[in-house]
Coordinates of C-alpha atoms in Angstrom, one line a residue:
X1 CA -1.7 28.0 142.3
X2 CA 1.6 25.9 142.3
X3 CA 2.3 23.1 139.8
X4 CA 3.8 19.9 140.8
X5 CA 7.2 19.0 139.4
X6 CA 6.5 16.3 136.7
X7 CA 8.5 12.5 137.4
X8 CA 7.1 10.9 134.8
X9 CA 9.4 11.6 131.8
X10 CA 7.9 11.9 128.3
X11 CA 10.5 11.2 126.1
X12 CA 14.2 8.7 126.2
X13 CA 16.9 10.1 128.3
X14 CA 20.0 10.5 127.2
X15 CA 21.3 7.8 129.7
X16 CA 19.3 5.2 128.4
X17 CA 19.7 6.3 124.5
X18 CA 23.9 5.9 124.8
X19 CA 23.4 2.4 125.4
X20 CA 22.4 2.1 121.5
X21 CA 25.2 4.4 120.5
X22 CA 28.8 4.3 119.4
X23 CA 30.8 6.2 121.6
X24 CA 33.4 8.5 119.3
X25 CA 37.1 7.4 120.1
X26 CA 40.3 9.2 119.8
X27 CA 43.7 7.0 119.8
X28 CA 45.1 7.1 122.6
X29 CA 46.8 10.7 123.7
X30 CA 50.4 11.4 125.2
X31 CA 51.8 14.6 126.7
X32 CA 55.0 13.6 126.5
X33 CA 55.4 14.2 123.1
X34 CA 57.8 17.3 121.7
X35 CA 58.6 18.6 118.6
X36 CA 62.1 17.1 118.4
X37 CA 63.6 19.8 116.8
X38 CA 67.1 18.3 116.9
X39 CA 66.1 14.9 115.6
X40 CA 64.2 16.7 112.8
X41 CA 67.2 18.7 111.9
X42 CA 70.6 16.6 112.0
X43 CA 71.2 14.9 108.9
X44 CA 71.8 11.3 109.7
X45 CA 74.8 9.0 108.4
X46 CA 74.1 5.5 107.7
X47 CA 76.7 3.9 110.2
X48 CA 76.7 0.3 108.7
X49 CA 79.4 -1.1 111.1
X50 CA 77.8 0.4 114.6
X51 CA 81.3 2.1 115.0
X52 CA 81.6 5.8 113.1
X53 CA 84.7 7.3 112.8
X54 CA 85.7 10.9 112.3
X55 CA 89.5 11.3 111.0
X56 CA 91.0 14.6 111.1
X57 CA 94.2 16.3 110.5
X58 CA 96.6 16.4 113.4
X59 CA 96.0 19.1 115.9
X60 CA 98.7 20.0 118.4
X61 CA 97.0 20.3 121.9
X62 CA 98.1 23.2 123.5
X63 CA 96.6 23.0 127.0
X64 CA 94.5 25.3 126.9
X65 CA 91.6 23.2 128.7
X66 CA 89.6 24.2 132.5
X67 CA 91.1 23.3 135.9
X68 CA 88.9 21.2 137.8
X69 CA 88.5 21.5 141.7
X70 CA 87.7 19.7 144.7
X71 CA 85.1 21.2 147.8
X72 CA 84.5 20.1 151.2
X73 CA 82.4 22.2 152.9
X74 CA 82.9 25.6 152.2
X75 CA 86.8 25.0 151.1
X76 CA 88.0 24.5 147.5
X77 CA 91.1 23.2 146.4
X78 CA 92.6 22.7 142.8
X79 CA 93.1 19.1 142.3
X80 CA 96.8 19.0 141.7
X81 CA 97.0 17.0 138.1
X82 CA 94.8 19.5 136.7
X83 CA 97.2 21.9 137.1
X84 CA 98.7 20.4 134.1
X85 CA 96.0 22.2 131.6
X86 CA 97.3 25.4 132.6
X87 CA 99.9 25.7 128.9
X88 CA 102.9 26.3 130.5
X89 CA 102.6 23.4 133.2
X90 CA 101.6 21.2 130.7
X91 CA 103.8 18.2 130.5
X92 CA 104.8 18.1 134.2
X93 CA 105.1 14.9 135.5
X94 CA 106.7 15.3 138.9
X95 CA 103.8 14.9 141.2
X96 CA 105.6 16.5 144.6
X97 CA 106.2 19.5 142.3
X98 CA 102.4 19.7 141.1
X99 CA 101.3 19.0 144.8
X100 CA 103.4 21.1 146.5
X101 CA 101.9 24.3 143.8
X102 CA 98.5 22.8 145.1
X103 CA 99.0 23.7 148.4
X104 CA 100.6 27.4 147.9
X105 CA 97.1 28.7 146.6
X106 CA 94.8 31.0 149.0
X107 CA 90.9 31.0 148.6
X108 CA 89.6 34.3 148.5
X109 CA 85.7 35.2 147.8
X110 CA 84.8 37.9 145.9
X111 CA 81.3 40.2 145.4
X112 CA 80.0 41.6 142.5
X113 CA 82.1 44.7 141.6
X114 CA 85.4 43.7 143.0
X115 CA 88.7 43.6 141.0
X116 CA 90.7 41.4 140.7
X117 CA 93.3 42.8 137.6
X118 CA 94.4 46.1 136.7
X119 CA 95.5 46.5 133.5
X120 CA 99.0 48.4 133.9
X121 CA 99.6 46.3 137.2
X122 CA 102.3 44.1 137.7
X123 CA 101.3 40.6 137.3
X124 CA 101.8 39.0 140.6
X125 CA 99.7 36.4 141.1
X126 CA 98.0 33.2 139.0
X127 CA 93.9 33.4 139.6
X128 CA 92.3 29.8 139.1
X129 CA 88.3 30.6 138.7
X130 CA 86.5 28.3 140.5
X131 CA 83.1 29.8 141.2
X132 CA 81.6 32.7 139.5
X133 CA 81.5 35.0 136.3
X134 CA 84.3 38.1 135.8
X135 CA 84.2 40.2 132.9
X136 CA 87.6 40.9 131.2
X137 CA 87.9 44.5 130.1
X138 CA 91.4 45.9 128.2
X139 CA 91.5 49.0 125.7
X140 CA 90.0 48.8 122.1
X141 CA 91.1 50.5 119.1
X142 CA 90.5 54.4 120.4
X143 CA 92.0 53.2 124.0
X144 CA 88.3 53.1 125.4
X145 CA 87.4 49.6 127.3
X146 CA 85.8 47.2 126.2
X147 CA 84.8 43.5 126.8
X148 CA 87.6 41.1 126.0
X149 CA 85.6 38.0 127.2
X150 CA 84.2 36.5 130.2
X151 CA 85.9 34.2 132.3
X152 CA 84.1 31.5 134.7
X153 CA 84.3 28.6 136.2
X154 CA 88.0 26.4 135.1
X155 CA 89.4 29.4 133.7
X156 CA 92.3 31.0 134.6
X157 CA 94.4 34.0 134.2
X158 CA 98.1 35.0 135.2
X159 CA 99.8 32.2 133.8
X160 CA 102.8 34.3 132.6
X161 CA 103.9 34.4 136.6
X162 CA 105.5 31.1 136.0
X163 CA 107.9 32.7 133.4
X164 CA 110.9 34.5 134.0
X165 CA 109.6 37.9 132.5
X166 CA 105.5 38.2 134.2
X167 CA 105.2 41.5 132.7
X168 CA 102.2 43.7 133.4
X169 CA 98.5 42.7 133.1
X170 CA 97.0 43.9 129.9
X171 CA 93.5 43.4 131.0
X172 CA 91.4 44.6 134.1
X173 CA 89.3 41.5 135.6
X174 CA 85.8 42.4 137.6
X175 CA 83.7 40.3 139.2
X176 CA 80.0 40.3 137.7
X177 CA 78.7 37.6 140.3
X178 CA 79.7 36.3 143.5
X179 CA 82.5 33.7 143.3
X180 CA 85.6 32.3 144.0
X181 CA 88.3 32.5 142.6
X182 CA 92.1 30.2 144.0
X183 CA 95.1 32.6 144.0
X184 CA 99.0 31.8 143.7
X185 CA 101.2 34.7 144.5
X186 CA 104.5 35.0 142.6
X187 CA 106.6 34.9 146.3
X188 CA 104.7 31.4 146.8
X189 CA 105.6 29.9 143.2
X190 CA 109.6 31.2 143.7
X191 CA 109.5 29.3 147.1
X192 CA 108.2 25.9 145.2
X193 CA 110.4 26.4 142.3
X194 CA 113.4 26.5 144.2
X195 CA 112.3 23.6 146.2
X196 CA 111.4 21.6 143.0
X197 CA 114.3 21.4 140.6
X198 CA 112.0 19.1 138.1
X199 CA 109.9 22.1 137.9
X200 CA 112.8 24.7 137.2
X201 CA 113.9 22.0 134.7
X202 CA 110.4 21.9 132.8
X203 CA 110.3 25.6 133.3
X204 CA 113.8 26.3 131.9
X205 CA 113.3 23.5 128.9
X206 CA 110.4 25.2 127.5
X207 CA 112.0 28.0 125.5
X208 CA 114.4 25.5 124.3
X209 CA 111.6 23.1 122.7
X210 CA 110.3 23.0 118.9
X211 CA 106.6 24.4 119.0
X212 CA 105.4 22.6 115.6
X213 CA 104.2 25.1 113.2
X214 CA 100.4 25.3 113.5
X215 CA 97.5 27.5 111.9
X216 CA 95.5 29.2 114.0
X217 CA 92.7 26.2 114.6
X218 CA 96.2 24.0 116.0
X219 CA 96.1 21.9 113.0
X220 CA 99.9 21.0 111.7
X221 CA 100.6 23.5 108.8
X222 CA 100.6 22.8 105.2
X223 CA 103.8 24.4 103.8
X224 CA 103.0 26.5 100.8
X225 CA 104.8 29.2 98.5
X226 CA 102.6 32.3 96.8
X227 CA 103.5 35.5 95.5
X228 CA 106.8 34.8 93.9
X229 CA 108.3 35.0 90.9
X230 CA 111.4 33.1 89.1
X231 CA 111.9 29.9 89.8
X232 CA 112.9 29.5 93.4
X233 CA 112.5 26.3 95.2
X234 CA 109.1 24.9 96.2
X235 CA 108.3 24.0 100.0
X236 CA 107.4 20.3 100.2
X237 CA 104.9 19.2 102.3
X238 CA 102.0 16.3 103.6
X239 CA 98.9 16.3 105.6
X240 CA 99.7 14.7 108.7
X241 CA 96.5 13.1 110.6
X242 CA 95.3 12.1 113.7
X243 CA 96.5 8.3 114.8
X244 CA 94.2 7.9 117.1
X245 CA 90.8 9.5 115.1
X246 CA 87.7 9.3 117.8
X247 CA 85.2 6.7 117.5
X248 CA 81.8 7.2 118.2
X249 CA 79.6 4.1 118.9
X250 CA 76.2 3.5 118.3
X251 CA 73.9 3.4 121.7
X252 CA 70.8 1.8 122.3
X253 CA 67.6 2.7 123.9
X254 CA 65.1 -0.4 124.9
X255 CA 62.9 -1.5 126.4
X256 CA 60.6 -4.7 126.0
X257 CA 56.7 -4.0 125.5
X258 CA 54.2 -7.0 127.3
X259 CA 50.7 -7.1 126.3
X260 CA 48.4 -9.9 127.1
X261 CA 46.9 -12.3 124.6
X262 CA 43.8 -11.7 125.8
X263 CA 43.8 -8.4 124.6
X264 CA 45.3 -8.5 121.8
X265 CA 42.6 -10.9 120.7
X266 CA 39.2 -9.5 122.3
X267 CA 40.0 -5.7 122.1
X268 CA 41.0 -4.7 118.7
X269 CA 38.0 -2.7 117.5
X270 CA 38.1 -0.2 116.5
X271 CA 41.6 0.2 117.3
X272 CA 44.6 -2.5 117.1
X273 CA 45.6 -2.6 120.5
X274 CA 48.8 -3.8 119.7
X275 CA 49.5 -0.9 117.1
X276 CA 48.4 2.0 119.9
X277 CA 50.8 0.4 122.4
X278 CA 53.9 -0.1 120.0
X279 CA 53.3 3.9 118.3
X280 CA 53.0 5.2 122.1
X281 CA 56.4 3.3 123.1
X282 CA 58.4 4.5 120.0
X283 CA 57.7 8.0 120.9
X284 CA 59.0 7.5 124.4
X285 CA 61.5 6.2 122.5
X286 CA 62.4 8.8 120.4
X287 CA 61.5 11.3 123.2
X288 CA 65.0 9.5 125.4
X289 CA 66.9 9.5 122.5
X290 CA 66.9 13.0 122.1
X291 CA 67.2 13.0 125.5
X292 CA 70.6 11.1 125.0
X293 CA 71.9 12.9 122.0
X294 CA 72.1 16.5 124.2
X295 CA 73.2 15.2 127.6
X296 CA 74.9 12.0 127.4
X297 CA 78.5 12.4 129.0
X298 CA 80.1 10.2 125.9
X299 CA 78.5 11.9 123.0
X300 CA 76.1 14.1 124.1
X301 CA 76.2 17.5 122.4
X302 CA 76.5 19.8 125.2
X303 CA 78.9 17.5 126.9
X304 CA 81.0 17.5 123.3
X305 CA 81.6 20.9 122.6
X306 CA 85.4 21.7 122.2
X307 CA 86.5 24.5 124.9
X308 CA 86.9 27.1 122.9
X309 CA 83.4 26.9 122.0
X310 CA 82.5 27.7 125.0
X311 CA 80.6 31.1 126.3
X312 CA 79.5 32.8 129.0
X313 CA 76.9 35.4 129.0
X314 CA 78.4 38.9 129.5
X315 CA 75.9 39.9 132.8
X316 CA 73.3 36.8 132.8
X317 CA 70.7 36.9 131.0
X318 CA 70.8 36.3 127.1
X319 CA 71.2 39.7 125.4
X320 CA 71.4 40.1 121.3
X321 CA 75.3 40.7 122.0
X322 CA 75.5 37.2 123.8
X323 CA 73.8 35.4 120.5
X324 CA 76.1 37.5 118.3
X325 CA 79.1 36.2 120.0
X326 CA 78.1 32.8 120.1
X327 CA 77.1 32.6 116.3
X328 CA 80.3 34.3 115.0
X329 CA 82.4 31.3 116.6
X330 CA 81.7 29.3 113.5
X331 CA 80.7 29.5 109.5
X332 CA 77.3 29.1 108.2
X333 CA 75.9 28.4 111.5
X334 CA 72.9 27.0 110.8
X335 CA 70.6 26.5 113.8
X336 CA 70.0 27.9 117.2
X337 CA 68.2 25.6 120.0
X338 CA 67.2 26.2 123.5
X339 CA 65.0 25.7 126.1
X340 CA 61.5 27.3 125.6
X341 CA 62.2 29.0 128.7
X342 CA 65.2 30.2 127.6
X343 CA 63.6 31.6 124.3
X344 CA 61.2 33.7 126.4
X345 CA 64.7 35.4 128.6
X346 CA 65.7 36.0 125.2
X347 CA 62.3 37.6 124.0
X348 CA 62.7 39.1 127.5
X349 CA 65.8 41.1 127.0
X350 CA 64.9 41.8 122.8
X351 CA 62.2 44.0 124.4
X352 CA 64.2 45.7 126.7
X353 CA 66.3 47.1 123.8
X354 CA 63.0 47.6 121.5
X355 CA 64.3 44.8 119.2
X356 CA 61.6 42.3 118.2
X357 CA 63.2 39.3 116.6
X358 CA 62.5 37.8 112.9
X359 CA 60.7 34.7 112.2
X360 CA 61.2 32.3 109.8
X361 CA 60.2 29.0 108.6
X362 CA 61.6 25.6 108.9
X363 CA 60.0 22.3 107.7
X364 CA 56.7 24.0 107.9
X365 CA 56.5 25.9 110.7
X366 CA 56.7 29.7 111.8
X367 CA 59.4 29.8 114.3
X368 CA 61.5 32.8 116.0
X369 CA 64.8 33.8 114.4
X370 CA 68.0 35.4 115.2
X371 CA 70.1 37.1 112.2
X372 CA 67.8 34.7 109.8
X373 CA 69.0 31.6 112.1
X374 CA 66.1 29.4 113.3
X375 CA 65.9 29.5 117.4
X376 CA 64.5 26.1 118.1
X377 CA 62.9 24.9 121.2
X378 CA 64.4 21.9 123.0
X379 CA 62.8 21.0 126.1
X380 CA 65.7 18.5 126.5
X381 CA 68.2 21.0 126.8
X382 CA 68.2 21.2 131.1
X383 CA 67.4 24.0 133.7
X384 CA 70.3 23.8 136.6
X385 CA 69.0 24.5 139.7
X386 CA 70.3 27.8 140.0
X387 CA 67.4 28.9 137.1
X388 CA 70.2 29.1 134.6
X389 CA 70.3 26.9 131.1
X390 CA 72.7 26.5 127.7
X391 CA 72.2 27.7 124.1
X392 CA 73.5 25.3 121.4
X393 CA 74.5 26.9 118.1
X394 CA 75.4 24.4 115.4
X395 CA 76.5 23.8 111.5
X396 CA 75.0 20.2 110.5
X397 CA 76.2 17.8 107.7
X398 CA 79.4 16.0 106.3
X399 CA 79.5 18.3 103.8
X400 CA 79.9 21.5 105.5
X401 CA 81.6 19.8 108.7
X402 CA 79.2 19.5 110.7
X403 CA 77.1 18.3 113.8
X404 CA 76.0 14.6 112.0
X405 CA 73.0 12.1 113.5
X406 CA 74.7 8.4 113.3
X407 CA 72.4 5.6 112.7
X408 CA 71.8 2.2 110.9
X409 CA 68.9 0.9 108.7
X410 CA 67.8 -1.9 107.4
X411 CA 68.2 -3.2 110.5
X412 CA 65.9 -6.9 111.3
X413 CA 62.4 -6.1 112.2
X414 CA 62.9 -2.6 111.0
X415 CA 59.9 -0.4 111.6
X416 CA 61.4 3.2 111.5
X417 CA 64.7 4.0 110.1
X418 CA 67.1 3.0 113.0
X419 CA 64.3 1.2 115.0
X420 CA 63.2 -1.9 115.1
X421 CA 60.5 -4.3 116.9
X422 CA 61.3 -7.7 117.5
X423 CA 58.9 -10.3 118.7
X424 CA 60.0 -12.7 121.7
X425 CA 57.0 -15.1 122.2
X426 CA 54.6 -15.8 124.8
X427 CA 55.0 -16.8 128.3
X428 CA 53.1 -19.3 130.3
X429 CA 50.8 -16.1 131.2
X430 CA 50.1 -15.4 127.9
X431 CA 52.1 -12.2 127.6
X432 CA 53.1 -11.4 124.5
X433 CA 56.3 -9.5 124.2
X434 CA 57.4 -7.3 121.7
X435 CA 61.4 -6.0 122.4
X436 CA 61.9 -2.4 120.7
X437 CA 65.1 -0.8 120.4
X438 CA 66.6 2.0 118.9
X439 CA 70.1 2.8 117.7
X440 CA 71.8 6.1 117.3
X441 CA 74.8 8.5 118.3
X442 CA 76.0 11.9 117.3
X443 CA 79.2 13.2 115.9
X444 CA 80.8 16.6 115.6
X445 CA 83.0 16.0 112.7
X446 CA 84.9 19.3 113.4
X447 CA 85.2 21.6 116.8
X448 CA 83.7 24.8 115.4
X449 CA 80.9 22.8 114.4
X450 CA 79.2 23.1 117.8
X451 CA 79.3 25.6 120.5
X452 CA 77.4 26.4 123.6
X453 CA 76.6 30.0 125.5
X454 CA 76.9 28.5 128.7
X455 CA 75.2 29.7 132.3
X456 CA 72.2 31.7 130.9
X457 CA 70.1 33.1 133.2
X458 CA 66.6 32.5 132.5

């Protein structure tokens, strides 16, 4: 015997019974929302004038900055005035001469394995990196090899061919990647020197110029006497400064928020419409802004960090030795951020050597270490297209010389420090319109304050 399915329905449905509820609401939710490590961390200087600058004592620029190049197709070529940053060419100004070296260098490709320098060798040419990632090699304290640095992309090497004397090379150069590299031979810079006699001039002047006396971060000494006894007579001496200290000026990220009146009115239960729109546009907000502070070409972080803060990894991916380098550039360095993706190669390679990194805590929260220094994640930090990424490394506040936040408050309409929301009326479609803006920069107050291990493959 079968029963039929009952239709009738003995009790309220659900259905029907939400019509006498109160749904349960949540404010409104964003994914775009990080943790905003490096906002959170920077120590921020009140920058009442919207102009912040740093003054330093005078440093004497030695050209020791990266050759740029030019491609079409699948041919490079040095751009002549960049030349110039090679130290011995620095100060040139005859363009034939610069143009005419130019034109004397070869391309030549290179694989993974090949050399380049032997140390013993005669130097006989000037290499110009322009593609790729060469490990420099030369004889440590019990004459076994070992890593003397990594040069890539805008180095250069050999620059003691444009001397009277080249010597011998003192290093062996290998390639670790594919790349390119622009060679000069010395037969090729004799036949432009004795076709340029500017060139011979600069050449032939330089051992006759005063190199001010320097320490070794550049800065003009400060003559001092120790260690002696009598009364003999005491160096004098100043603290010469830059004339022309950088400037950093505040920036601005805006945009103008419209909502209707009609809303603003009708649909404020339980939530203030108004409120939920404004909190949702200052995180976008802050989101760009730390956008801004690590890639902005003027005062972006990793666009700011001096040269010779620069890495490379020694093979690709991050190893411990890579992070060791890059925190022994500096004193007290104080945090460590990266992409999260990069923190996993990192994790990646710990493993490999059975080394399981520390953790530690900072403003609350359990995060991964490296020799007790926080490794933050900053998703803001980019991935190039060829899968590889930067670590920043960084000592923060005036007082220690650091990395600073610049900002103002007290600002009109201020609603967070720095940030403010300023009300511009309503149109004749009863929009209502809301302008929010938010003002900030960044400022390494010295160069060792900030550096960057640069390429990493993740």
């Amino acid at each position: 015997m079968t029963t039929e399915p009952r239709t009738t329905p003995l009790s309220l449905a659900t259905t029907a019974a939400r019509q006498l509820t109160t749904t349960t609401k949540t404010p409104p939710q964003m994914q775009g929302i990080s943790t905003r490590w490096l906002l959170r961390i920077l120590p921020w200087a009140q920058t009442s004038g919207g102009t912040f600058r740093v003054n330093r004592r005078l440093t004497h620029t030695l050209g020791d900055g990266r050759v740029e190049f030019v491609s079409t197709g699948s041919e490079i070529r040095v751009i002549p005035a960049e030349l110039r940053e090679i130290p011995l060419l620095r100060g040139l100004t005859d363009q034939d001469a610069l143009d005419a070296l130019a034109g004397r260098f070869t391309q030549r490709d290179v694989t993974p394995g090949d050399t380049l320098t032997t140390r013993g060798a005669e130097v006989g040419e000037l290499l110009l990196i322009a593609h790729g990632k060469f490990d420099k090699r030369a004889p440590g304290k019990y004459d076994e090899d070992s890593s003397a640095g990594v040069l890539a992309d805008g180095d250069h090497t050999g620059d003691q061919l444009l001397t009277s004397d080249p010597g011998v090379w003192d290093h062996t150069l290998t390639a670790v990647t594919r790349g390119t590299v622009l060679a000069l031979s010395a037969a090729d810079f004799r036949a432009v020197a004795d076709q340029s006699p500017a060139l011979r001039g600069h050449l032939d002047g330089l051992t006759s110029r005063a190199v001010p006396r320097q320490n070794k971060r550049g800065e003009a000494e400060i003559d001092l006497a120790s260690g002696h006894v009598g009364e003999p007579e005491l160096p004098g001496t100043f603290v010469d400064y830059e004339l022309s200290p950088r400037e950093y000026e505040l920036s601005v990220a805006q945009t103008v928020l419209r909502v209707h009146s009609r809303v603003a009115d009708l649909y404020n239960d339980p939530m203030n419409q108004v409120e939920e729109q404004l909190r949702l546009t200052v995180e976008a907000l802050r989101e760009r802004q730390e956008h801004e502070m690590v890639n902005n070409r003027e005062f972006g972080l990793l666009h700011n960090a001096d040269l010779g803060q620069r890495l490379h990894t020694r093979s690709g991916p991050p190893t411990p030795d890579d992070l060791d380098d890059l925190i022994s550039r500096r004193r007290k360095t104080q945090y460590l951020l990266a992409h999260p993706r990069t923190i996993a190669a990192i994790g990646r390679a710990c493993t490999e050597r059975g080394i399981y990194p520390e953790t530690t805590e900072v403003e609350g929260s359990r995060v991964r270490a490296w020799r007790g220094i926080p490794l933050l994640p900053c998703n803001k930090i980019p991935i190039n297209a060829d899968h590889t990424s930067s670590v920043l490394a960084m000592r923060v506040g005036q007082e220690d010389q650091g990395v600073v936040g610049l900002r103002q408050t007290g600002i009109p309409d201020e609603v967070e420090p720095g940030l403010n929301v300023r009300f511009m009326g309503i149109d004749d479609r009863a929009l209502t319109s809301y302008l929010v803006s938010t003002y900030f920069s960044a400022a390494v107050l010295v160069p060792d304050a900030l550096g960057v291990l640069e390429d990493v493959e993740i």
